Short mmCIF file of C-alpha atoms in Angstrom, two decimals:
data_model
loop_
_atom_site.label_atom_id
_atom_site.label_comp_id
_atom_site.label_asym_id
_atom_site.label_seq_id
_atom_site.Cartn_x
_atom_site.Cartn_y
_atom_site.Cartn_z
CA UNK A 231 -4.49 -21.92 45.80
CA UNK A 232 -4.21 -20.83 42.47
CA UNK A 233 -0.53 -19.98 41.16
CA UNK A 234 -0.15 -16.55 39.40
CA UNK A 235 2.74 -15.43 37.09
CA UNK A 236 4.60 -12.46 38.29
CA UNK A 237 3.30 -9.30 36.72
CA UNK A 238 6.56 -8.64 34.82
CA UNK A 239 6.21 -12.29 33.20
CA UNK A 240 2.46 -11.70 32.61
CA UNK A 241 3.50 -8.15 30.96
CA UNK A 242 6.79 -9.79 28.87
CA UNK A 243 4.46 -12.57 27.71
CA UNK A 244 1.69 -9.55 26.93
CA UNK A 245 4.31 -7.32 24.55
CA UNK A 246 6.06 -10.63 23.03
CA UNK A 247 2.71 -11.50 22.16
CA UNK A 248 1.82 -7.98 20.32
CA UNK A 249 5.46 -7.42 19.41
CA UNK A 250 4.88 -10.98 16.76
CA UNK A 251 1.85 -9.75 15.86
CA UNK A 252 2.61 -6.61 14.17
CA UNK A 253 5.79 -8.32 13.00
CA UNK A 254 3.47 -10.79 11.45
CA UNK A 255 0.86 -8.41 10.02
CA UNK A 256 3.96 -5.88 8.88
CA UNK A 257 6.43 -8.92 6.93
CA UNK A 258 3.42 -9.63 4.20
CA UNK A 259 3.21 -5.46 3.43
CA UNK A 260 7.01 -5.15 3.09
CA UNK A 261 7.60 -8.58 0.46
CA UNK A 262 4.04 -7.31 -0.99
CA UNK A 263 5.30 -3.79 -1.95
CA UNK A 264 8.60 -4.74 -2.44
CA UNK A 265 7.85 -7.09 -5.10
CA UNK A 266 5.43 -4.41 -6.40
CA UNK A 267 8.07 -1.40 -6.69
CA UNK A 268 11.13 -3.87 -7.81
CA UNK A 269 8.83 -4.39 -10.99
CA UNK A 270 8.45 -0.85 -11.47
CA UNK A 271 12.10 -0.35 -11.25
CA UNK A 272 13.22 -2.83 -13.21
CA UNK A 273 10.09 -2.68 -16.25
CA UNK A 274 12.67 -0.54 -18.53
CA UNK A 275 15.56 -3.53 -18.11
CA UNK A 276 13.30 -6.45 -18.76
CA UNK A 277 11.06 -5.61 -20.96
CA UNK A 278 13.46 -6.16 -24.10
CA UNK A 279 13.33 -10.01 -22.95
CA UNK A 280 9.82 -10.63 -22.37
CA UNK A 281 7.98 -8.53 -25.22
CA UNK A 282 9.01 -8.92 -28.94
CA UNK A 283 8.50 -5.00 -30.12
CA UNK A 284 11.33 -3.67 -32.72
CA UNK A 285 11.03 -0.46 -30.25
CA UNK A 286 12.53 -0.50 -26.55
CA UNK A 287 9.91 2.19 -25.65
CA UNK A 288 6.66 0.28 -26.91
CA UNK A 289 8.36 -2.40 -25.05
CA UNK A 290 8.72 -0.69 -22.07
CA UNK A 291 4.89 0.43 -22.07
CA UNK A 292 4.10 -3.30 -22.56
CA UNK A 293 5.21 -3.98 -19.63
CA UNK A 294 3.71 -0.84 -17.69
CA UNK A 295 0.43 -2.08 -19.21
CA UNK A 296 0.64 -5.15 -17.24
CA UNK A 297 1.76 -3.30 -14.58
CA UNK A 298 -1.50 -1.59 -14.48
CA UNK A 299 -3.73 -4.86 -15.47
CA UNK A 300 -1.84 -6.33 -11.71
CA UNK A 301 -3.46 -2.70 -10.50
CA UNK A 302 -6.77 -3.19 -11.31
CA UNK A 303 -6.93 -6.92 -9.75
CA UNK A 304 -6.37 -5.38 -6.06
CA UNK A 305 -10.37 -4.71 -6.11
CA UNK A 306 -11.02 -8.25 -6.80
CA UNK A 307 -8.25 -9.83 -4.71
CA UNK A 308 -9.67 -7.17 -1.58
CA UNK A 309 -13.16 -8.73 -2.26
CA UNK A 310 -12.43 -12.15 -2.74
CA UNK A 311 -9.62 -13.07 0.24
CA UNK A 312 -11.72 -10.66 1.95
CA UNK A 313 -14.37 -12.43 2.16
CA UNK A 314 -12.28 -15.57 2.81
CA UNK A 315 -10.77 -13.58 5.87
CA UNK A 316 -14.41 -13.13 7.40
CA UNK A 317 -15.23 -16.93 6.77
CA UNK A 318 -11.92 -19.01 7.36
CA UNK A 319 -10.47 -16.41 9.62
CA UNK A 320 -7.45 -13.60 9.34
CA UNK A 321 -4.53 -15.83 10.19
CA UNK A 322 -5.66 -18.55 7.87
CA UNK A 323 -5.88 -16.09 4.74
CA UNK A 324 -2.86 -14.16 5.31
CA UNK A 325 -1.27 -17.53 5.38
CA UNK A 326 -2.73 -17.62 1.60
CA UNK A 327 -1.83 -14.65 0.48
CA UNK A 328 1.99 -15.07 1.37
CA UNK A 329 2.11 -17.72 -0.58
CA UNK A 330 0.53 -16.03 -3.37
CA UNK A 331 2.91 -13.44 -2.78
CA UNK A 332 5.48 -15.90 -3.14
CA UNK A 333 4.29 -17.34 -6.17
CA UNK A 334 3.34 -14.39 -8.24
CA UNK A 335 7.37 -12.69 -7.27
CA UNK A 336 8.90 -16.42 -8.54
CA UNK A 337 6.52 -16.19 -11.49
CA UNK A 338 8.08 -13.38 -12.54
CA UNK A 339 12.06 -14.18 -11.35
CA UNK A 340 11.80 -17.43 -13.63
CA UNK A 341 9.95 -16.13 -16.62
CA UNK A 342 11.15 -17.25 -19.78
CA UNK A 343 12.61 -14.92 -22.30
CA UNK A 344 10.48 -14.10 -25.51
CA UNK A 345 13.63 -15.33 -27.65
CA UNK A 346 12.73 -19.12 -25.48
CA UNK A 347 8.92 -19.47 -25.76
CA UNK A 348 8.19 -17.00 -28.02
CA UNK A 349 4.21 -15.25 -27.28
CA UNK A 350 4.16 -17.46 -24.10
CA UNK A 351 6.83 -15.58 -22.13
CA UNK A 352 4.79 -12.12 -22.10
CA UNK A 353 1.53 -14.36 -21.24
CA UNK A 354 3.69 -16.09 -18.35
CA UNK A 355 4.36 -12.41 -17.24
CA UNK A 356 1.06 -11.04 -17.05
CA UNK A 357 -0.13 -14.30 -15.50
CA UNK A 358 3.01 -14.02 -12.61
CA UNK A 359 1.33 -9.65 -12.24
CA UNK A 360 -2.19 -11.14 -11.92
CA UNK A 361 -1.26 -13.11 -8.80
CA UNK A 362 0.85 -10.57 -7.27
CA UNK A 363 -2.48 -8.49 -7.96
CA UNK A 364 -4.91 -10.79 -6.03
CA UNK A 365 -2.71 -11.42 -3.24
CA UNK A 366 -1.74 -7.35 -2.52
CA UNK A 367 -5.78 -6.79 -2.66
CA UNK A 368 -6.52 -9.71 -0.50
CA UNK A 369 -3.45 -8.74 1.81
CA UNK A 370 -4.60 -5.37 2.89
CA UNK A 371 -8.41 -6.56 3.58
CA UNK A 372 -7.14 -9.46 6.19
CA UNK A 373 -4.07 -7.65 6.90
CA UNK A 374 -5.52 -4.46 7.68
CA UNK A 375 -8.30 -6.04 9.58
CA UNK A 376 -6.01 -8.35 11.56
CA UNK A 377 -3.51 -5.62 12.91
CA UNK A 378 -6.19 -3.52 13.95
CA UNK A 379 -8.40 -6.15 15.67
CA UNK A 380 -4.68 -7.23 17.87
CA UNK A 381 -4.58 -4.12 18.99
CA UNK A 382 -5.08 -2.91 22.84
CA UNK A 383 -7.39 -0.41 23.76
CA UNK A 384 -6.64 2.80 23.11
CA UNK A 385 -3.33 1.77 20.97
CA UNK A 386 -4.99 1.08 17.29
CA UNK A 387 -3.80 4.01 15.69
CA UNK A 388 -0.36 3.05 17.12
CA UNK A 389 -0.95 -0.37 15.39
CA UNK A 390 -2.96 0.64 12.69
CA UNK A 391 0.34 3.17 11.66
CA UNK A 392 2.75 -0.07 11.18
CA UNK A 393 0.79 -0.73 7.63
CA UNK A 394 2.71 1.90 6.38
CA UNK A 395 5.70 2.06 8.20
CA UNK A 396 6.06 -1.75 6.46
CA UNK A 397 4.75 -0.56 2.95
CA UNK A 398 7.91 1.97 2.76
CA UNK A 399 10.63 -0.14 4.42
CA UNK A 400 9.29 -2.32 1.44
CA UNK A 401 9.88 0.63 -1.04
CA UNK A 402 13.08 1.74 0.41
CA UNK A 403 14.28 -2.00 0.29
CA UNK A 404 13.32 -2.60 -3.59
CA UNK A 405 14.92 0.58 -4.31
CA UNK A 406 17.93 0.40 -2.42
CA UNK A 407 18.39 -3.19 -4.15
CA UNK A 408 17.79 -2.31 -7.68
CA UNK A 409 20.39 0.42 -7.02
CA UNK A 410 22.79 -1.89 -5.62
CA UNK A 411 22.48 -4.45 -8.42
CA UNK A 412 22.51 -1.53 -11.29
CA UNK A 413 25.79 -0.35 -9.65
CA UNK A 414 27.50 -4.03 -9.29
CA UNK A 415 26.24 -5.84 -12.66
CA UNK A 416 27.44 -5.11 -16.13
CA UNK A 417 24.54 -3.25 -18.49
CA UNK A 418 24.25 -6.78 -20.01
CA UNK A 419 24.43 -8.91 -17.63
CA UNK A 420 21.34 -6.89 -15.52
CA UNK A 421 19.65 -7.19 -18.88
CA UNK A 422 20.19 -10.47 -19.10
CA UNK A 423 19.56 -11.96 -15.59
CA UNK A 424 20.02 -9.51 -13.12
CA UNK A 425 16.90 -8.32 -12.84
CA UNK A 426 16.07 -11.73 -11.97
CA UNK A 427 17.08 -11.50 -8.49
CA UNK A 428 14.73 -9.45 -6.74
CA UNK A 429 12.06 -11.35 -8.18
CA UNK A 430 13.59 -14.56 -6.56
CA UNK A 431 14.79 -13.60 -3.20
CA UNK A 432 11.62 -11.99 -2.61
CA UNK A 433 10.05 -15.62 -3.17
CA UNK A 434 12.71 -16.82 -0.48
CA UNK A 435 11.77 -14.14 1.86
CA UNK A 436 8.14 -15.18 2.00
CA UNK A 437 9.29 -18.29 3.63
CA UNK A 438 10.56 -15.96 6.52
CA UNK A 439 7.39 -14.53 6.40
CA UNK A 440 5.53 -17.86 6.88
CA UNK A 441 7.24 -18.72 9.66
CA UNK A 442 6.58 -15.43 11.60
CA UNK A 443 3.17 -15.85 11.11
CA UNK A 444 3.25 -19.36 12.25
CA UNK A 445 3.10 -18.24 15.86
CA UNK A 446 1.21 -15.36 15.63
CA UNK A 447 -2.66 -15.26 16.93
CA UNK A 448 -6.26 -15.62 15.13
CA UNK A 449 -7.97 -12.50 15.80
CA UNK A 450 -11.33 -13.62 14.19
CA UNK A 451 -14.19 -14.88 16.72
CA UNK A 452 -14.98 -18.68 15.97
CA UNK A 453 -18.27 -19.19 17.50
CA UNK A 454 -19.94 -22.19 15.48
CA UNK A 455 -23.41 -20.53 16.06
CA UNK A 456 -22.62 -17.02 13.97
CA UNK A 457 -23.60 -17.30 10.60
CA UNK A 458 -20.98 -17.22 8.26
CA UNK A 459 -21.15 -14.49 5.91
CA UNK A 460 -21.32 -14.61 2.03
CA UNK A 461 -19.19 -12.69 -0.12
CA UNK A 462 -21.35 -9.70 -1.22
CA UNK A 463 -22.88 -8.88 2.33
CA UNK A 464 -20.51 -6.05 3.11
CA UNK A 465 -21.57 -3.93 0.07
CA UNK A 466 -26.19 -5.00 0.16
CA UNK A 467 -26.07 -4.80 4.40
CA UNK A 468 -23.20 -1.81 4.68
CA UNK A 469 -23.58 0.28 1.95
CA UNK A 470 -23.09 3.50 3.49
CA UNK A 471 -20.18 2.33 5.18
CA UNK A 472 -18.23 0.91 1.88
CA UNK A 473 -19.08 4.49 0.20
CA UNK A 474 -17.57 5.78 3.69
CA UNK A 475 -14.29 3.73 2.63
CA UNK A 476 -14.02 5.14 -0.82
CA UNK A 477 -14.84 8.92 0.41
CA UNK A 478 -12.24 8.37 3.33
CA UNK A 479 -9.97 6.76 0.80
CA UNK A 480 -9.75 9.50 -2.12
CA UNK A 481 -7.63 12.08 -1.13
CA UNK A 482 -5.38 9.52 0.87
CA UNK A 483 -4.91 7.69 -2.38
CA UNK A 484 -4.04 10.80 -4.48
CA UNK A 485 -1.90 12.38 -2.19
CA UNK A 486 0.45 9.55 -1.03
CA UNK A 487 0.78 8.03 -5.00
CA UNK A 488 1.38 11.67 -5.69
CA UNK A 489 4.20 12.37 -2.81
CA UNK A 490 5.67 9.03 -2.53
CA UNK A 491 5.95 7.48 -6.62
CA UNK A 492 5.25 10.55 -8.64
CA UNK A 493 6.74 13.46 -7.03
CA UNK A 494 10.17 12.58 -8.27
CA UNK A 495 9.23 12.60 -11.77
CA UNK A 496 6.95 15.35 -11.47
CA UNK A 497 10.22 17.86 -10.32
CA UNK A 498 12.30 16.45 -12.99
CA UNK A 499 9.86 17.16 -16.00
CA UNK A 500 8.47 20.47 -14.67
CA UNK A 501 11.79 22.11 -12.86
CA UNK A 502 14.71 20.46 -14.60
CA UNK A 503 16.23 19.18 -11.48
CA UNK A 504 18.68 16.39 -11.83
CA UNK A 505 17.33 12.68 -11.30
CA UNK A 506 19.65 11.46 -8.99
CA UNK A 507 19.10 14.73 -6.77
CA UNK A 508 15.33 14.25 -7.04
CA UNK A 509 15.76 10.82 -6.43
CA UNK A 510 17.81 11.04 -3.21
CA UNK A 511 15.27 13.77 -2.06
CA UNK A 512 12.74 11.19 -2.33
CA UNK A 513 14.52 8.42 -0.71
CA UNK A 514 15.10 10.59 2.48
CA UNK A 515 11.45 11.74 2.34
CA UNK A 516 10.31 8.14 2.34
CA UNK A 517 12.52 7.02 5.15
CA UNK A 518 11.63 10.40 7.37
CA UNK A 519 7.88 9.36 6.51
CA UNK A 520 8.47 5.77 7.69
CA UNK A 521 9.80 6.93 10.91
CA UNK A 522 7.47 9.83 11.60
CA UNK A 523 4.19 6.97 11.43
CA UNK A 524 3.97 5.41 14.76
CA UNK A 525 4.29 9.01 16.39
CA UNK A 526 1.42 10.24 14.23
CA UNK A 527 -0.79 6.65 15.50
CA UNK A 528 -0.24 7.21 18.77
CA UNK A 529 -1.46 11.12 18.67
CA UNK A 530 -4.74 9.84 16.94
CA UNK A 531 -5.14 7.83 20.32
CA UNK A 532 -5.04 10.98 21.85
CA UNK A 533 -6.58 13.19 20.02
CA UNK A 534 -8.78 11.12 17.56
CA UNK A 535 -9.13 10.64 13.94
CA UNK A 536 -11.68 13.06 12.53
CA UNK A 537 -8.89 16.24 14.02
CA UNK A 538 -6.25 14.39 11.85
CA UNK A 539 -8.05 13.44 8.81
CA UNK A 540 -9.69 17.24 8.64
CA UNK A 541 -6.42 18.41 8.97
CA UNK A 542 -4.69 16.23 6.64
CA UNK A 543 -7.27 17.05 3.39
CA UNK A 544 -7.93 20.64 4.42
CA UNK A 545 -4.30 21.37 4.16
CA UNK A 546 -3.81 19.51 1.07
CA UNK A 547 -6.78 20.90 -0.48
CA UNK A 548 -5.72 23.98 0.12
CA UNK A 549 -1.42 23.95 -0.01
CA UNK A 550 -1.36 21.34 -3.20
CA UNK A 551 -1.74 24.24 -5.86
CA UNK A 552 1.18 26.29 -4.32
CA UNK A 553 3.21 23.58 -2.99
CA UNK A 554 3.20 22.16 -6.89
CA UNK A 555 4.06 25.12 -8.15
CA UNK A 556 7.36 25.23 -5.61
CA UNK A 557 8.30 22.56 -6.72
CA UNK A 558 8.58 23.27 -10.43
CA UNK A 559 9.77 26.71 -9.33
CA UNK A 560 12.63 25.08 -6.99
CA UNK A 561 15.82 23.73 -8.23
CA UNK A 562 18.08 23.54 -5.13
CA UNK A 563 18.51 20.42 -3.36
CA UNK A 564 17.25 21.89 0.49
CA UNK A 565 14.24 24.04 -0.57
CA UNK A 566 12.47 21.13 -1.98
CA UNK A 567 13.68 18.64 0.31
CA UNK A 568 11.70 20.79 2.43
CA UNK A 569 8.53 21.08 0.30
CA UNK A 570 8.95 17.12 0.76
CA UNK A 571 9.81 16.91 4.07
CA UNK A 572 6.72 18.93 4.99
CA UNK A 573 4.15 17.22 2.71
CA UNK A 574 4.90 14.18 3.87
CA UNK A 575 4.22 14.74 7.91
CA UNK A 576 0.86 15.62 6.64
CA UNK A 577 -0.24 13.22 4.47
CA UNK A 578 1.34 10.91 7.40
CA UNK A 579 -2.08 11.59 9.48
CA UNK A 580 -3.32 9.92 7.06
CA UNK A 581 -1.86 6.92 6.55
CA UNK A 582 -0.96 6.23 10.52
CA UNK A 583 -4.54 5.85 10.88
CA UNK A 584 -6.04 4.67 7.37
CA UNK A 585 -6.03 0.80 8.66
CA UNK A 586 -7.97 1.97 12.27
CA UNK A 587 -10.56 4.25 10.65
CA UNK A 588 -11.49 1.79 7.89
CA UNK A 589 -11.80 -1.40 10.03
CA UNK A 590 -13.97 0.67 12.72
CA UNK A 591 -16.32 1.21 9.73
CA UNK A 592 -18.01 -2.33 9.84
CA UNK A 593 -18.67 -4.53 12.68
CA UNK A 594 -15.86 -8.23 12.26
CA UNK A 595 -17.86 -10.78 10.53
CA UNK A 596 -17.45 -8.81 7.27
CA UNK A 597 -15.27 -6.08 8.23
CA UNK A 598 -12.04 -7.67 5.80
CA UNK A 599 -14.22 -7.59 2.33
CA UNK A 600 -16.09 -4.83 3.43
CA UNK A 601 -12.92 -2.88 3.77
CA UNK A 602 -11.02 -4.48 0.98
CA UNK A 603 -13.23 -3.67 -1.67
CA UNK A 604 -14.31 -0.44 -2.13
CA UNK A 605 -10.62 0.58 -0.32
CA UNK A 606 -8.92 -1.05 -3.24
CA UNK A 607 -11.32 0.19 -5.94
CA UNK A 608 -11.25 3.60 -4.87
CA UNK A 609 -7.12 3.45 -4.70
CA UNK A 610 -7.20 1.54 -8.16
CA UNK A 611 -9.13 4.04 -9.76
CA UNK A 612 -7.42 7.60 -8.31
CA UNK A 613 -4.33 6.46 -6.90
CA UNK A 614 -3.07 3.92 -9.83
CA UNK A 615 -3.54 6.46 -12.63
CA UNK A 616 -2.11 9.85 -10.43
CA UNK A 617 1.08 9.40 -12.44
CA UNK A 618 -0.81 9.30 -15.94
CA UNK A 619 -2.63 12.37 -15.14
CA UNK A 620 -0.02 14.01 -13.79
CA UNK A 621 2.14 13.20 -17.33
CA UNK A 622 -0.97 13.61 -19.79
CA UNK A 623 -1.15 17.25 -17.73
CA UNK A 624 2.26 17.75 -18.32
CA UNK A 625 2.28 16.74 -22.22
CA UNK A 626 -0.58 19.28 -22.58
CA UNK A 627 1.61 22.01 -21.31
CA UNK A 628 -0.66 22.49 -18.16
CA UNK A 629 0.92 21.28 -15.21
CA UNK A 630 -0.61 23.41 -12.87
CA UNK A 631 -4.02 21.64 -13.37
CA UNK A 632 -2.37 18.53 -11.62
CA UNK A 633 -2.25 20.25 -8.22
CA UNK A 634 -6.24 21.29 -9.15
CA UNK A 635 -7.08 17.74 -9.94
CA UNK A 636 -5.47 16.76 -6.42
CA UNK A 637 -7.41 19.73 -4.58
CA UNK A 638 -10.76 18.87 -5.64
CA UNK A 639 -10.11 15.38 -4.69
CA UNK A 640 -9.01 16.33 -1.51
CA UNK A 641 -12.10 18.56 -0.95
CA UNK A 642 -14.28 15.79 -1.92
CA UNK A 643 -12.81 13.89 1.43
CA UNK A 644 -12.66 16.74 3.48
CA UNK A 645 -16.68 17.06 3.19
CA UNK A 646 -16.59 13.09 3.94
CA UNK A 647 -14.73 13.50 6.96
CA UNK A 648 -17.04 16.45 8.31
CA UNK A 649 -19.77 13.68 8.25
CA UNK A 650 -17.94 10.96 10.03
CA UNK A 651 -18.22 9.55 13.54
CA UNK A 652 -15.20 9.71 15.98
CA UNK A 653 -13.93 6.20 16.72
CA UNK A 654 -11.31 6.12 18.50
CA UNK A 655 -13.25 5.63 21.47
CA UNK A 656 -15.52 3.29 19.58
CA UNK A 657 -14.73 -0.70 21.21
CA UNK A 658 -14.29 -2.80 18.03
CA UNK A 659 -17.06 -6.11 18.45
#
C-alpha cells in the first residue's frame, strides 16, 4: 500500500510552496524599483559629482536625461529577456536579471566622481542606468509571466496583485531611506558619499534576492519536442494580442505615473501646498494603495477583469478633469488626502490585475516577450513622459489640459476594454 501525507502536511507543503513563490517573483520588483526611485531622489545631490556643468540645474537635467535614456531601454530589455524567458525558462532569467539588477545599482554606488576620471564618470553613469534599464524591462516580462503562471485556479488576480504591492514597498523603501540619510548626514557629506549608499546596499540585497529564488519553482513547460520560439514571434504570430497589451496598458500607465510620482509635484506647482505636506500625503497614499492590492485581486476572481478595468478607465476618463482641478483648488491637508485616497482605490483595479490580464493574452511559449514588449513600450512612451507633460502644461499656463490629456487616454482604453474577452475563467496552457 501506498503511504499518503496527511492532508494538513500535503496543504502546509502546498502554501509554503506558493508562499516562496510570490516571495520570489515580489523580491526582484521591490530592489528593481527601489533602485529606480533612489536615483530619482537622489539625481539633484549627485549630479554636481558626476557631470562637469558650471550650473547645478543643467547638471541636474543631465542626470534626468539619463534617467530617461534607462526609460526607454525597458522596451528592449522586455523583448530581449523576454524572449530568453520563453526559451531558457522563467526561473532561469529572473535569475539574470537580479544580477543585472545588482550590477547596474553597484554601477552606480561606485561611480567615480567627474573631478577623478574626468568625461568617463558621466559615461560610467549612463552605462550603470542602461543596465538597470534592461534588467527592469526584462524583469516584468519573466516576472510577470512567472507569478501568474504559479498561480492556482481561480487565485491569479490574487497573485497577479503582488506585482504591485512589491513595486510600492520598493518606493516607500527608497523614499523612506533617502529621507533617513538626508536627515542623519551633513549637506556635504550626502553630497559627497552619502548618496552612495542606497546604490550599494541595494547591490547587497540582490544577494537576498538570489537566494529566495534559489528554491523557488520553474513554471515554464520543458518538453524537448516544442519548438523553441525565436525572438520576434510574439509580435508576426500575435499581433492583435501585443496591440491588446498596449491598448490595455495606456490609461494604466498614465494614471498610476500620474497618481503615484507626479501628483505630488503637480499640487505643489498648481495649489501652493507645502512639499513636505504633499509629500506625506503621498507617502500615505502609496502605502494605503499597497495594502488595498491583494483585496482588489481577489475581487477580480470573483467578479472578473473586464467589470474592473471598465470601471477603472470610465471613472478616470470621466473624474480626471475635476479631480485635477481639486487638487489645485485644495490646500488643506484632509481634503486632498482624500482626492488621493480615492484615486488611488481606483486606479488599484488596475494594477491588481495588470500582470493576470496581460499574461492571459498569449498562450506560454511566447507569452514573456509577447507581454514585455509592447507593455514596456506603451509605458515608456505615455507613462515615462506624464511628468513632462504635466510640467510643459504647467509652464504654458494651462494646467487644466493635463487632466484632458489623461481623459482621452483613458477613453482610448476604455473602448479597448469593451472589445476584450473575459479571462478569468480562461485555464492558462
Amino acid at each position: 500500500m501506498t503511504s499518503q501525507s496527511p492532508p494538513a502536511v500535503v496543504n502546509q507543503a502546498a502554501q509554503k510552496h506558493k508562499t516562496r513563490q510570490i516571495m520570489a517573483s515580489s523580491i526582484g520588483n521591490v530592489i528593481e524599483w527601489y533602485d529606480w526611485y533612489t536615483y530619482s531622489f537622489l539625481a539633484g545631490i549627485f549630479a554636481g559629482q558626476i557631470f562637469a556643468a558650471d550650473n547645478h540645474l543643467v547638471s541636474v537635467l543631465e542626470a534626468f536625461a539619463v534617467f530617461a535614456v534607462g526609460f526607454f531601454l525597458r522596451p528592449i530589455g522586455g523583448l530581449l529577456i523576454g524572449f530568453l524567458a520563453d526559451r531558457w525558462g522563467r526561473k532561469n532569467t529572473l535569475t539574470l536579471t537580479i544580477m543585472l539588477m545588482g550590477a547596474g545599482s553597484l554601477i552606480v554606488g561606485l561611480c567615480p566622481t567627474y573631478e577623478t576620471v574626468g568625461a568617463l564618470s558621466p559615461v560610467i553613469l549612463v552605462f550603470g542606468r542602461c543596465v538597470s534599464g534592461l534588467s527592469i524591462g526584462g524583469e516584468f516580462a519573466a516576472n510577470t509571466t512567472w507569478l501568474v503562471e504559479s498561480a492556482p485556479p481561480g487565485r491569479r488576480g490574487f497573485f497577479s496583485s503582488f506585482q504591485y504591492v512589491s513595486t510600492t514597498i520598493g518606493q516607500l523603501i527608497a523614499s523612506g531611506f533617502a529621507a533617513l540619510l538626508t536627515g542623519l548626514l551633513t549637506e556635504s557629506s550626502m553630497s559627497s558619499w552619502g548618496w552612495r549608499l542606497p546604490f550599494i546596499v541595494g547591490a547587497l540585497i540582490c544577494m537576498v534576492g538570489l537566494w529566495i529564488r534559489a528554491g523557488a519553482a520553474e513554471t515554464r513547460q520543458t518538453d524537448k519536442a516544442v519548438r523553441r520560439p525565436k525572438m520576434f514571434d510574439a509580435i508576426i504570430h500575435y499581433p492583435k494580442a501585443s496591440l491588446m497589451i498596449c491598448g490595455i496598458t495606456i490609461a494604466g500607465t498614465i494614471a498610476y505615473y500620474t497618481w503615484t510620482t507626479y501628483l505630488p509635484s503637480y499640487a505643489q506647482e498648481n495649489s501652493g501646498i507645502t512639499a513636505s505636506k504633499s509629500l506625506m500625503i503621498s507617502t500615505i497614499g502609496l502605502a494605503f494603495f499597497c495594502v488595498i492590492q491583494p483585496f482588489m485581486g481577489m475581487l477580480s476572481d470573483r467578479i472578473g477583469r473586464k467589470p474592473m478595468l471598465l470601471a477603472s478607465s470610465g471613472i478616470f476618463a470621466v473624474g480626471i478633469v475635476p479631480a485635477l482641478a481639486l487638487v489645485r483648488s485644495v490646500t488643506g491637508f484632509v481634503p486632498l488626502l482624500v482626492v488621493v485616497l480615492v484615486g488611488m482605490v481606483i486606479l488599484a483595479a488596475f494594477t491588481s490585475i495588470s500582470a493576470a490580464v496581460n499574461a492571459e493574452q498569449f498562450p506560454w511559449h511566447v507569452r514573456a516577450a509577447g507581454v514585455g514588449f509592447p507593455y514596456s513600450l506603451t509605458v515608456a512612451i505615455f507613462g515615462g513622459t506624464a511628468p513632462y507633460v504635466g510640467t510643459w502644461m504647467t509652464k504654458i499656463s494651462h494646467p487644466e489640459y493635463f487632466g484632458w490629456y489623461i481623459a482621452a487616454l483613458c477613453a482610448i482604453s476604455f473602448v479597448v476594454y469593451l472589445f476584450l474577452h473575459e479571462t478569468h475563467n480562461k485555464e492558462l496552457d
